[in-house]
Short mmCIF file of C-alpha atoms and ligand atoms in Angstrom, two decimals:
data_model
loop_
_atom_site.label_atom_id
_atom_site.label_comp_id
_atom_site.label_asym_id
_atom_site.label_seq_id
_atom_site.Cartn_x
_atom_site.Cartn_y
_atom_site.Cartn_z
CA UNK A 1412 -124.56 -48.73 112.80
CA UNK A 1413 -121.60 -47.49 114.11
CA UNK A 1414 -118.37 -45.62 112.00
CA UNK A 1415 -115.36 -46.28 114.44
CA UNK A 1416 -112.27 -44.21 113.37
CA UNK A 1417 -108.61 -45.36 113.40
CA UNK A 1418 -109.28 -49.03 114.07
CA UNK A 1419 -105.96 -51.29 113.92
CA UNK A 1420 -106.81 -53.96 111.47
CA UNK A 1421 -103.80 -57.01 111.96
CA UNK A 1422 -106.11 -58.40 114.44
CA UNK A 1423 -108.38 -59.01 111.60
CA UNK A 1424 -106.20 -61.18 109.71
CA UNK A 1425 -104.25 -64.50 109.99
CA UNK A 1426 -101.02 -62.79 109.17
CA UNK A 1427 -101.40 -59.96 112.04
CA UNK A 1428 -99.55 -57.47 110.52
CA UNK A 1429 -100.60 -54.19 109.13
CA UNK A 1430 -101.61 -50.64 110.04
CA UNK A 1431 -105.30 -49.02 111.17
CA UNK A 1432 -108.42 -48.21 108.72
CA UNK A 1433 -109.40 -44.73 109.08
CA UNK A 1434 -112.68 -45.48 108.91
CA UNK A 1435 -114.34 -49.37 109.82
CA UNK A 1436 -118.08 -50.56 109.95
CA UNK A 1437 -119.29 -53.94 110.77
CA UNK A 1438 -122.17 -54.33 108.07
CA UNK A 1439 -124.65 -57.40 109.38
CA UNK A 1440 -127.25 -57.57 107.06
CA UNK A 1441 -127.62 -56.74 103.32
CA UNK A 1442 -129.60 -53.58 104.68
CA UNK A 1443 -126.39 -52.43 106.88
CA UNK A 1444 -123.98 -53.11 103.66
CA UNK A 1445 -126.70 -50.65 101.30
CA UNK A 1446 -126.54 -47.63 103.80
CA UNK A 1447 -123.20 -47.94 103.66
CA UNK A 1448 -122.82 -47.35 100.55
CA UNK A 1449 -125.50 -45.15 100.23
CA UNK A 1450 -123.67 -42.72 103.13
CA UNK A 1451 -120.07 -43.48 102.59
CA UNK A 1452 -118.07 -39.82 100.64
CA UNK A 1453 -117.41 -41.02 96.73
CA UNK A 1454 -114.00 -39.61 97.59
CA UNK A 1455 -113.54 -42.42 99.71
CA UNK A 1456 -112.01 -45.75 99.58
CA UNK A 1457 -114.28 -48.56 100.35
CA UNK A 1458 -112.35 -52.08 101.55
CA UNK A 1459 -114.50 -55.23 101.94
CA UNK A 1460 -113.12 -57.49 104.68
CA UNK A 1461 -113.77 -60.86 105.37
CA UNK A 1462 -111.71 -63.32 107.46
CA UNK A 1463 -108.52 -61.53 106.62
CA UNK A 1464 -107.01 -64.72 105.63
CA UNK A 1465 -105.87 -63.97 102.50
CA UNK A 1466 -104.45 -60.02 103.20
CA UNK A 1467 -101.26 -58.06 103.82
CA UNK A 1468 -102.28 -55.12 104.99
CA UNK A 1469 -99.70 -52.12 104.73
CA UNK A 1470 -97.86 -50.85 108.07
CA UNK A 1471 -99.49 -47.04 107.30
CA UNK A 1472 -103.21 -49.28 107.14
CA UNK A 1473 -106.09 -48.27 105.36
CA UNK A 1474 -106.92 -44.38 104.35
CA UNK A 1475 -110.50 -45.24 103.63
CA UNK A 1476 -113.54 -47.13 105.23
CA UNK A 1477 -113.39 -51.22 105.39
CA UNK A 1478 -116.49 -52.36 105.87
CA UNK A 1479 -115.89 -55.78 108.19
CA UNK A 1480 -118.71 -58.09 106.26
CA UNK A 1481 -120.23 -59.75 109.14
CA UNK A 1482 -123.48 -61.37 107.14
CA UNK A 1483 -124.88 -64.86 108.35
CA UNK A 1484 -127.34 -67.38 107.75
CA UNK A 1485 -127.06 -70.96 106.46
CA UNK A 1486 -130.34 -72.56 104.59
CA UNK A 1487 -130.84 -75.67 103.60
CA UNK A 1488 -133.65 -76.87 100.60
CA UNK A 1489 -134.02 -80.11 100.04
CA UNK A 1490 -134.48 -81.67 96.72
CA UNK A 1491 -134.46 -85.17 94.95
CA UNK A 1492 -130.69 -86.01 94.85
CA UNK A 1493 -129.44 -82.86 95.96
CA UNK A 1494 -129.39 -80.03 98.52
CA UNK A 1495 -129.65 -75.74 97.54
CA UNK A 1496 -127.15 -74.48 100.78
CA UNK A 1497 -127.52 -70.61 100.43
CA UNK A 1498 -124.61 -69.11 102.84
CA UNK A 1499 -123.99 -65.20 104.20
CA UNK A 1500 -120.86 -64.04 103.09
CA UNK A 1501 -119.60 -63.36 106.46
CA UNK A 1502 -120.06 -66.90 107.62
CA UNK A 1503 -117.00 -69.08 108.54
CA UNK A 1504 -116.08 -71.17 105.17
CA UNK A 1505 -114.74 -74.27 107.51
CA UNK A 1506 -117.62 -73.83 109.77
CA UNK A 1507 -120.25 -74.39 106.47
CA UNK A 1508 -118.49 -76.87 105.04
CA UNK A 1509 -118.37 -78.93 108.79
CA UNK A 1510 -121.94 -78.15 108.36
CA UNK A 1511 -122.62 -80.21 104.98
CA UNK A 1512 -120.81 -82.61 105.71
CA UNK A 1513 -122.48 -83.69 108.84
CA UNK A 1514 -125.50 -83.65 105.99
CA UNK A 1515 -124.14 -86.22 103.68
CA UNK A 1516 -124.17 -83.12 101.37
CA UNK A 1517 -120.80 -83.88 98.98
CA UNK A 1518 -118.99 -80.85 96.91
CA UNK A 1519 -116.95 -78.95 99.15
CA UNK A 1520 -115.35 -81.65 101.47
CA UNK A 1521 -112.09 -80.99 99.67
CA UNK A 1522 -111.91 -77.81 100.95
CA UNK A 1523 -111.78 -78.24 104.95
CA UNK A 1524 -109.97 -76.50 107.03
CA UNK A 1525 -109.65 -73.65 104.71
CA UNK A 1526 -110.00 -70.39 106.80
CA UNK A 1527 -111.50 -67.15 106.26
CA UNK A 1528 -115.34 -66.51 105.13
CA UNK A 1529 -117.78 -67.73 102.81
CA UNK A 1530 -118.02 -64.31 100.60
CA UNK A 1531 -114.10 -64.69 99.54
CA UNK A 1532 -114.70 -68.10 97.91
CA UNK A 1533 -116.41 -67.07 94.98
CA UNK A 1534 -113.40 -64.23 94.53
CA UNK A 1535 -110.83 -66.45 93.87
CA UNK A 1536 -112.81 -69.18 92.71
CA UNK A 1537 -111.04 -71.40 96.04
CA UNK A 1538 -109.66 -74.90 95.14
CA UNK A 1539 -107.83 -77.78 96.98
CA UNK A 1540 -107.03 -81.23 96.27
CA UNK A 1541 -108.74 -81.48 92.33
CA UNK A 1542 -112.27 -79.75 93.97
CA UNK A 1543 -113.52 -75.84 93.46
CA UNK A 1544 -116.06 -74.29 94.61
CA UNK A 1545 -117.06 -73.33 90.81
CA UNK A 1546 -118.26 -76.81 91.02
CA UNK A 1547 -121.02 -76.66 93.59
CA UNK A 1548 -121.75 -72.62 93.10
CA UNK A 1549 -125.31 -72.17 91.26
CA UNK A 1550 -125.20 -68.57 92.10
CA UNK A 1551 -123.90 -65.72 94.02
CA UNK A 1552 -126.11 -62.30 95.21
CA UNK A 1553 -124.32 -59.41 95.33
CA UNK A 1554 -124.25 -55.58 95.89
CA UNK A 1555 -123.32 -53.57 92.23
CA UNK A 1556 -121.46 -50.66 93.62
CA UNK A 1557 -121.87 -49.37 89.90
CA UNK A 1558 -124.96 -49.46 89.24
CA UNK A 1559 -125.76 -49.40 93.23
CA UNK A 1560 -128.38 -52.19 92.87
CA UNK A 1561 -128.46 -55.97 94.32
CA UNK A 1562 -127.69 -58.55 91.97
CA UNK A 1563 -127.84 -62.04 91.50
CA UNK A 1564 -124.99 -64.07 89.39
CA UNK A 1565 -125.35 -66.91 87.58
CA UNK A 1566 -121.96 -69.23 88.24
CA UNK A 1567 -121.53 -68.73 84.17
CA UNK A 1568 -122.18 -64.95 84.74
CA UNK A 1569 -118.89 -65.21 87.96
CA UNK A 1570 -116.69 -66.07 84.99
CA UNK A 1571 -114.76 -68.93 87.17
CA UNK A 1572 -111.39 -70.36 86.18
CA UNK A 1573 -108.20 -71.47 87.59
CA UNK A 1574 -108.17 -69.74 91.07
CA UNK A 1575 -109.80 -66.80 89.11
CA UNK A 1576 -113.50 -65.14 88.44
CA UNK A 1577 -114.77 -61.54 87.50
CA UNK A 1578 -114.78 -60.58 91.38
CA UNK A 1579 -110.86 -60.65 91.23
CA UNK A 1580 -110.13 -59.72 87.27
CA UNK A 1581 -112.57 -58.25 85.21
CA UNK A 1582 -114.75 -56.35 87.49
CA UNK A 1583 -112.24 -56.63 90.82
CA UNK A 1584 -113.98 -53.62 93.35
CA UNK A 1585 -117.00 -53.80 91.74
CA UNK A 1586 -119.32 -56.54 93.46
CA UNK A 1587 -119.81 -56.77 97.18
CA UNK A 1588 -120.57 -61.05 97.36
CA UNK A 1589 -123.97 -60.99 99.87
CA UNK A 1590 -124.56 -64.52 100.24
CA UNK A 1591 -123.53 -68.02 98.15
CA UNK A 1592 -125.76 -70.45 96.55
CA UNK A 1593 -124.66 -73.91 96.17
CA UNK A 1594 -125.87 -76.81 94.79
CA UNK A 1595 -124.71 -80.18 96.97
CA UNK A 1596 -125.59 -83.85 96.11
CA UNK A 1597 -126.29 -86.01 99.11
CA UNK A 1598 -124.83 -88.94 99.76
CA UNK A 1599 -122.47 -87.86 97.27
CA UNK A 1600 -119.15 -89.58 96.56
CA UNK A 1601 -116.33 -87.66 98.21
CA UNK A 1602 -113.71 -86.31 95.44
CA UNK A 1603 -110.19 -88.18 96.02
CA UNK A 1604 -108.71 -87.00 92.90
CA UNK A 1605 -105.15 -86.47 94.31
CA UNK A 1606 -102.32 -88.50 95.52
CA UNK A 1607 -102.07 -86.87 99.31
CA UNK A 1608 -105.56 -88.42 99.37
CA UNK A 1609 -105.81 -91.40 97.84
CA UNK A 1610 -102.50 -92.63 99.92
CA UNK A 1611 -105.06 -92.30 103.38
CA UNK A 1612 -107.26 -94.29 102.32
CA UNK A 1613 -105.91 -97.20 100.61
CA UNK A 1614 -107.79 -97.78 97.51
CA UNK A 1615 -111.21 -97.47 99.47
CA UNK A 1616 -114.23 -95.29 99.15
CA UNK A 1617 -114.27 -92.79 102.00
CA UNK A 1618 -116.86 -91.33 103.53
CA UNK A 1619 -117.31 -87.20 103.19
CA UNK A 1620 -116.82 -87.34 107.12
CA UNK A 1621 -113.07 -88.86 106.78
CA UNK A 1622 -112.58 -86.91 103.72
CA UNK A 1623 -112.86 -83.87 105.37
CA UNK A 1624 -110.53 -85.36 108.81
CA UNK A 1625 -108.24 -86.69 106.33
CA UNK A 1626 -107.92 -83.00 104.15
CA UNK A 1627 -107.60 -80.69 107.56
CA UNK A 1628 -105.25 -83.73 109.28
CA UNK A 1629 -103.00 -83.27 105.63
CA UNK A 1630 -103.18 -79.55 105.82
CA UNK A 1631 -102.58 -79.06 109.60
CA UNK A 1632 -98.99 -81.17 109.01
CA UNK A 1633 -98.32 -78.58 106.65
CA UNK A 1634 -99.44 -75.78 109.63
CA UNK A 1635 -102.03 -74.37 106.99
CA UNK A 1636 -104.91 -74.80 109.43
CA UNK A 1637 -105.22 -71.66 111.66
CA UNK A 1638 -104.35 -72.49 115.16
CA UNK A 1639 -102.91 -70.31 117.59
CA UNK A 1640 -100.47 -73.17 119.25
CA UNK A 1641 -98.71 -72.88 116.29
CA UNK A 1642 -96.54 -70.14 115.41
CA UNK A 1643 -95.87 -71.95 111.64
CA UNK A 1644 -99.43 -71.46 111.11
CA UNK A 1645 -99.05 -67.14 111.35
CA UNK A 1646 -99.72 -67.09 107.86
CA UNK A 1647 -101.64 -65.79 104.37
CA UNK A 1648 -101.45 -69.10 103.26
CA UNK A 1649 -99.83 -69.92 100.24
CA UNK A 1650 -98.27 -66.87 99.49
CA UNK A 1651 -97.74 -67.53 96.17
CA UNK A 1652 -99.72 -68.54 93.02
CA UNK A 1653 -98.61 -71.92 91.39
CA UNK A 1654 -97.66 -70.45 88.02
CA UNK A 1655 -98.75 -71.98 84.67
CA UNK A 1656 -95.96 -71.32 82.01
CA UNK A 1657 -95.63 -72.91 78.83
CA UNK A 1658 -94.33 -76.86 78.79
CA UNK A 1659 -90.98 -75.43 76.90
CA UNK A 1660 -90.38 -73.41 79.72
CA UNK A 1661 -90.43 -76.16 81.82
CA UNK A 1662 -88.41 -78.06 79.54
CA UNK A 1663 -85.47 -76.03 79.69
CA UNK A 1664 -85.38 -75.56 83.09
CA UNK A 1665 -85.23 -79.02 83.17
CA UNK A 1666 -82.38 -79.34 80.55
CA UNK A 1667 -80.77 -76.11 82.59
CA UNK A 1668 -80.58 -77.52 85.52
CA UNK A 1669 -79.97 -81.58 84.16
CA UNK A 1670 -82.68 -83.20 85.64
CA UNK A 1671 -85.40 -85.02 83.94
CA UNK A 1672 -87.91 -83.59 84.57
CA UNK A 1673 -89.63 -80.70 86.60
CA UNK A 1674 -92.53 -81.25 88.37
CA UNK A 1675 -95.64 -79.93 86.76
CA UNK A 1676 -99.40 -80.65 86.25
CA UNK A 1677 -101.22 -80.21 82.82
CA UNK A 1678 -103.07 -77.02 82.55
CA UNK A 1679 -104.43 -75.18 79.36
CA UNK A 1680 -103.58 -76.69 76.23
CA UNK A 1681 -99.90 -76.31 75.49
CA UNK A 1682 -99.10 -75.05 79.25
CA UNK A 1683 -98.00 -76.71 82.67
CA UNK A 1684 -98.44 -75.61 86.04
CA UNK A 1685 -95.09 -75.85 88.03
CA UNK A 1686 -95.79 -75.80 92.20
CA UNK A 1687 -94.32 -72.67 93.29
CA UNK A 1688 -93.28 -74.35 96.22
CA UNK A 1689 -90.52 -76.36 93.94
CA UNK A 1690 -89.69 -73.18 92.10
CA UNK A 1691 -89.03 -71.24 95.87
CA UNK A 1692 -87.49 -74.56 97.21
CA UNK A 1693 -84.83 -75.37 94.15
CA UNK A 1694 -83.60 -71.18 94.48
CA UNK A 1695 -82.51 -71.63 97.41
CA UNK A 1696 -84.98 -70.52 99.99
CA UNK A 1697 -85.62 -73.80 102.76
CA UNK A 1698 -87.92 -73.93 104.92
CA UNK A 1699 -87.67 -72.34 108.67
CA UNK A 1700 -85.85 -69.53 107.11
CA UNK A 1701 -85.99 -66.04 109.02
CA UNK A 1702 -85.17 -62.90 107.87
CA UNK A 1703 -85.97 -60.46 110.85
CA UNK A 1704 -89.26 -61.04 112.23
CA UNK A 1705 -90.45 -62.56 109.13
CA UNK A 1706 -89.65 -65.89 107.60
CA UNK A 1707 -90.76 -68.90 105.87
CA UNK A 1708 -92.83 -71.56 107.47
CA UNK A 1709 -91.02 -74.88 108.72
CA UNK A 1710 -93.77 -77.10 107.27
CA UNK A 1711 -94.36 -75.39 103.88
CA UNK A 1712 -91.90 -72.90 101.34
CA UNK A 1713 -95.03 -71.65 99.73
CA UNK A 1714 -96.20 -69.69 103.25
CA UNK A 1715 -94.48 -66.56 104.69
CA UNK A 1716 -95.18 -66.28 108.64
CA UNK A 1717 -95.39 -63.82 110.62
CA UNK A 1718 -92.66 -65.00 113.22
CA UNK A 1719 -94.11 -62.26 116.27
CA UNK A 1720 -94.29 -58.93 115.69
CA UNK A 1721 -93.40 -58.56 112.10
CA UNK A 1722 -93.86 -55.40 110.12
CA UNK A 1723 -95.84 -55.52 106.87
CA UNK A 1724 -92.43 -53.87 104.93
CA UNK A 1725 -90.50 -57.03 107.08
CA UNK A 1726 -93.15 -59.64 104.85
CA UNK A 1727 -92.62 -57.36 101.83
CA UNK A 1728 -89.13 -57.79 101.80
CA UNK A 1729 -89.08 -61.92 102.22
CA UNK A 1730 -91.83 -61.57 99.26
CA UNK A 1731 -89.26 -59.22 97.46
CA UNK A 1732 -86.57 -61.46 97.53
CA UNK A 1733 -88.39 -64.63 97.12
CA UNK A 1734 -89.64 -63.06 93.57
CA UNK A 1735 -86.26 -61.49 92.32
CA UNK A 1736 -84.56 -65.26 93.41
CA UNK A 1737 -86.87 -67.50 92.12
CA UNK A 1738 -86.80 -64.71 88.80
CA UNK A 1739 -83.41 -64.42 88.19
CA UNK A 1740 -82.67 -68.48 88.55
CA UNK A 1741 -85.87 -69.35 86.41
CA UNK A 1742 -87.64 -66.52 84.80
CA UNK A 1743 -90.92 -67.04 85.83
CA UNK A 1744 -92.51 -64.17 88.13
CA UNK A 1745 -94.00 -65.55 91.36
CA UNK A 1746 -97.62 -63.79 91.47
CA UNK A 1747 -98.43 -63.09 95.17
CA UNK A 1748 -101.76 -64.97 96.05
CA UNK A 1749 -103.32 -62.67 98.82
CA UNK A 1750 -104.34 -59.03 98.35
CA UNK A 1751 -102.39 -55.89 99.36
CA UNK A 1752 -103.43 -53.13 100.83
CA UNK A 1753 -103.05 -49.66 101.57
CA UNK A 1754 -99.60 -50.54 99.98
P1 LIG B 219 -99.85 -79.40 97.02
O1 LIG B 219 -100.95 -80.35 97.37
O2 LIG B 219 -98.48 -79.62 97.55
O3 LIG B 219 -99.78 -79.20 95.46
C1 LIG B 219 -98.81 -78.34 94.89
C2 LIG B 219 -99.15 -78.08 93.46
O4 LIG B 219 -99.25 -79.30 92.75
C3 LIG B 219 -100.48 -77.38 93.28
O5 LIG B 219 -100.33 -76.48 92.23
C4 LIG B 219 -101.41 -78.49 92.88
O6 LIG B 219 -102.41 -78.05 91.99
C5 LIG B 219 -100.50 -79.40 92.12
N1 LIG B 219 -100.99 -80.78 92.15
C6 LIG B 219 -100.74 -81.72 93.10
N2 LIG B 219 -101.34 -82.87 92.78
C7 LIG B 219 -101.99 -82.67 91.59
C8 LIG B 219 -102.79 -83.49 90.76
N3 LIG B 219 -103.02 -84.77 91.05
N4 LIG B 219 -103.28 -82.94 89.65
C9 LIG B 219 -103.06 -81.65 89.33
N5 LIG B 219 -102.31 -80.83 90.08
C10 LIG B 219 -101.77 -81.33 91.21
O7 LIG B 219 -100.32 -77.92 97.41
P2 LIG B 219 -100.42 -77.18 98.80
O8 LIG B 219 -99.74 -75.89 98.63
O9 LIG B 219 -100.06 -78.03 99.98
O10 LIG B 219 -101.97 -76.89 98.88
C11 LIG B 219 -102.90 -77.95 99.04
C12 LIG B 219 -104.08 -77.66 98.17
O11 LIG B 219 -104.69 -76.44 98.59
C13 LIG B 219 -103.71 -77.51 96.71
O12 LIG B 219 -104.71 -78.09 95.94
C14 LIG B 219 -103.65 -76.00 96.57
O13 LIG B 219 -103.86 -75.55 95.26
C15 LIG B 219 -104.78 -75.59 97.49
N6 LIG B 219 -104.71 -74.19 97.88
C16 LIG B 219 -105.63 -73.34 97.35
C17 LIG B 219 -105.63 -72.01 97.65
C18 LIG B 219 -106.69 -71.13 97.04
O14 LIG B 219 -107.71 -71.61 96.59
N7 LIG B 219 -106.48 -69.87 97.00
C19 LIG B 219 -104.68 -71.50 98.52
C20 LIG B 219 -103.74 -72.38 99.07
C21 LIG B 219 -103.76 -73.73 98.72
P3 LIG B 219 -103.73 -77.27 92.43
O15 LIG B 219 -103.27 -75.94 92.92
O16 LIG B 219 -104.49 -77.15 91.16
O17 LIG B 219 -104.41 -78.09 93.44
#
């Protein structure tokens, strides 16, 4: 296996901005991932890259080795009601999920069009429309770079909650995710738990097949479905996490600015969560705004684009000034959804 040195990395994201990795390695099999570690200099930085969908890479890159996780496979077991689908990490998330659903296998049809790989959606425990994958996941092998050992987690053991699990809290840089165990039922009812849905289909049962048309149809309107046509779609995605505050806080922003009511969704017991894209939208920021090469998607506030030939400090600075806005009007603090690095 080959160590390249100074590879640029923004072609390896969605965004396309960002620096070079010192060091880079495309690891193929578990055995390619374990010499890797077993070679790599403790002194050195180890980055795990996926589809790069979710990443803002800094414009000095990477002063360490990313290892480009590059794992596949896709098995199917069959059992009475429901299907085991055990996934590489480095295969495509959309391309799996096209592939149950052509099954009848229902559990992830929510999550279409989603890009980036298989091994990030145990990280950030990846949700859409009322469905996560904590749902469906029996089980996820890993690499311990503690203990240097394979490992296999229970879904109890990933610690899964709202967007969240140990891979990205608790024991972030620890686990390398392998390969993802899921548990499907067939000729399962599709999950059309929220409104964007339910208004496609009219009070009728769907099948997964339209499900999934219907989810990538909803988010391509809203240019959140990769596609190189369209320069809206340049993105990390939602750049921002929907934060969950406490209902008084909502309440008084609501009595601040004499309406009746802000817009929120009930979330842990005595807490809301408020769509950031309201928060960004109501302090002033619309959408289609540019500020240099950077700017703010014309089909959705909560996604900074790339607008051609941005600089990483050019995103950093429409984050910047997103948070200290949305801050100083409201008081909440906008938590940036992907990961930054070499920053
Ligand atoms: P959206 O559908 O406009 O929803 C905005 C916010 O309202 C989200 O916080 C969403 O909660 C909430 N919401 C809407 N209907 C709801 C309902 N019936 N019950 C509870 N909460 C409700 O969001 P969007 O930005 O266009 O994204 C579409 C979907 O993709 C959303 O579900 C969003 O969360 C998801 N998404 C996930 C990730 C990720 O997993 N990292 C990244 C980007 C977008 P939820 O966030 O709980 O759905």
């Amino acid at each position: 296996m080959e160590i390249l040195e100074n590879i640029p990395l923004a072609p390896f994201t969605t965004l396309g901005v960002g620096g070079p990795a010192r060091h880079f390695a495309r690891a193929r099999s578990v055995e390619d991932v374990l010499h890797l570690f077993s070679t790599a200099q403790d002194s050195e930085e180890v980055f795990i890259l996926g589809g790069g969908s979710n990443l803002l890479i800094s414009d000095a890159g990477f002063n360490g080795l990313v290892i480009k996780l590059e794992i596949g496979g896709v098995g199917f077991q069959n059992y009475d009601d429901h299907t085991l689908v055990e996934v590489g990490a480095g295969e495509d998330w959309d391309g799996s999920v096209a592939a149950c659903v052509e099954r009848d296998l229902a559990g992830v049809e929510c999550l279409s069009g989603i890009p980036g790989t298989v091994g990030g959606t145990p990280v950030q425990n990846v949700g859409a429309y009322g469905q996560e994958v904590s749902e469906s996941i029996v089980s996820v092998r890993c690499y311990d770079r503690r203990e240097r050992k394979l490992v296999e987690l229970s879904a109890l053991e990933c610690g899964f909650a709202y967007r969240t699990s140990i891979f990205n809290t608790d024991e972030r840089d620890r686990y390398v995710v392998l390969s993802v165990l899921y548990r499907l039922i067939r000729n399962g009812p599709p999950k059309i738990a929220y409104k964007d849905l339910q208004e496609r289909f009219d009070g009728r049962e769907p099948t997964l097949a339209e499900t999934r048309a219907a989810v990538i149809a909803i988010r391509r309107e809203k240019s959140m479905v990769i596609d190189a046509a369209d320069p809206n779609s340049r993105s990390a995605g939602s750049f921002f996490k929907n934060p969950i505050v406490k209902t008084s806080v909502a309440d008084l922003i609501a009595e601040e600015m004499e309406i009746d009511r802000v817009p929120h969704f009930p979330a842990d017991e005595g807490k809301v969560k408020i769509p950031a894209a309201w928060l960004i939208e109501r302090a002033g920021f619309e959408k289609g705004l540019v500020l240099g090469n950077a700017g703010i998607s014309r089909n959705h506030s909560l996604a900074i684009i790339n607008r051609g030939g941005a600089s990483a400090s050019e995103i950093v600075a429409l984050k910047d000034l997103i948070q200290k806005t949305v801050f100083d009007k409201f008081g909440i603090s906008l938590q940036p959804e992907p990961i930054l690095l070499g920053f």
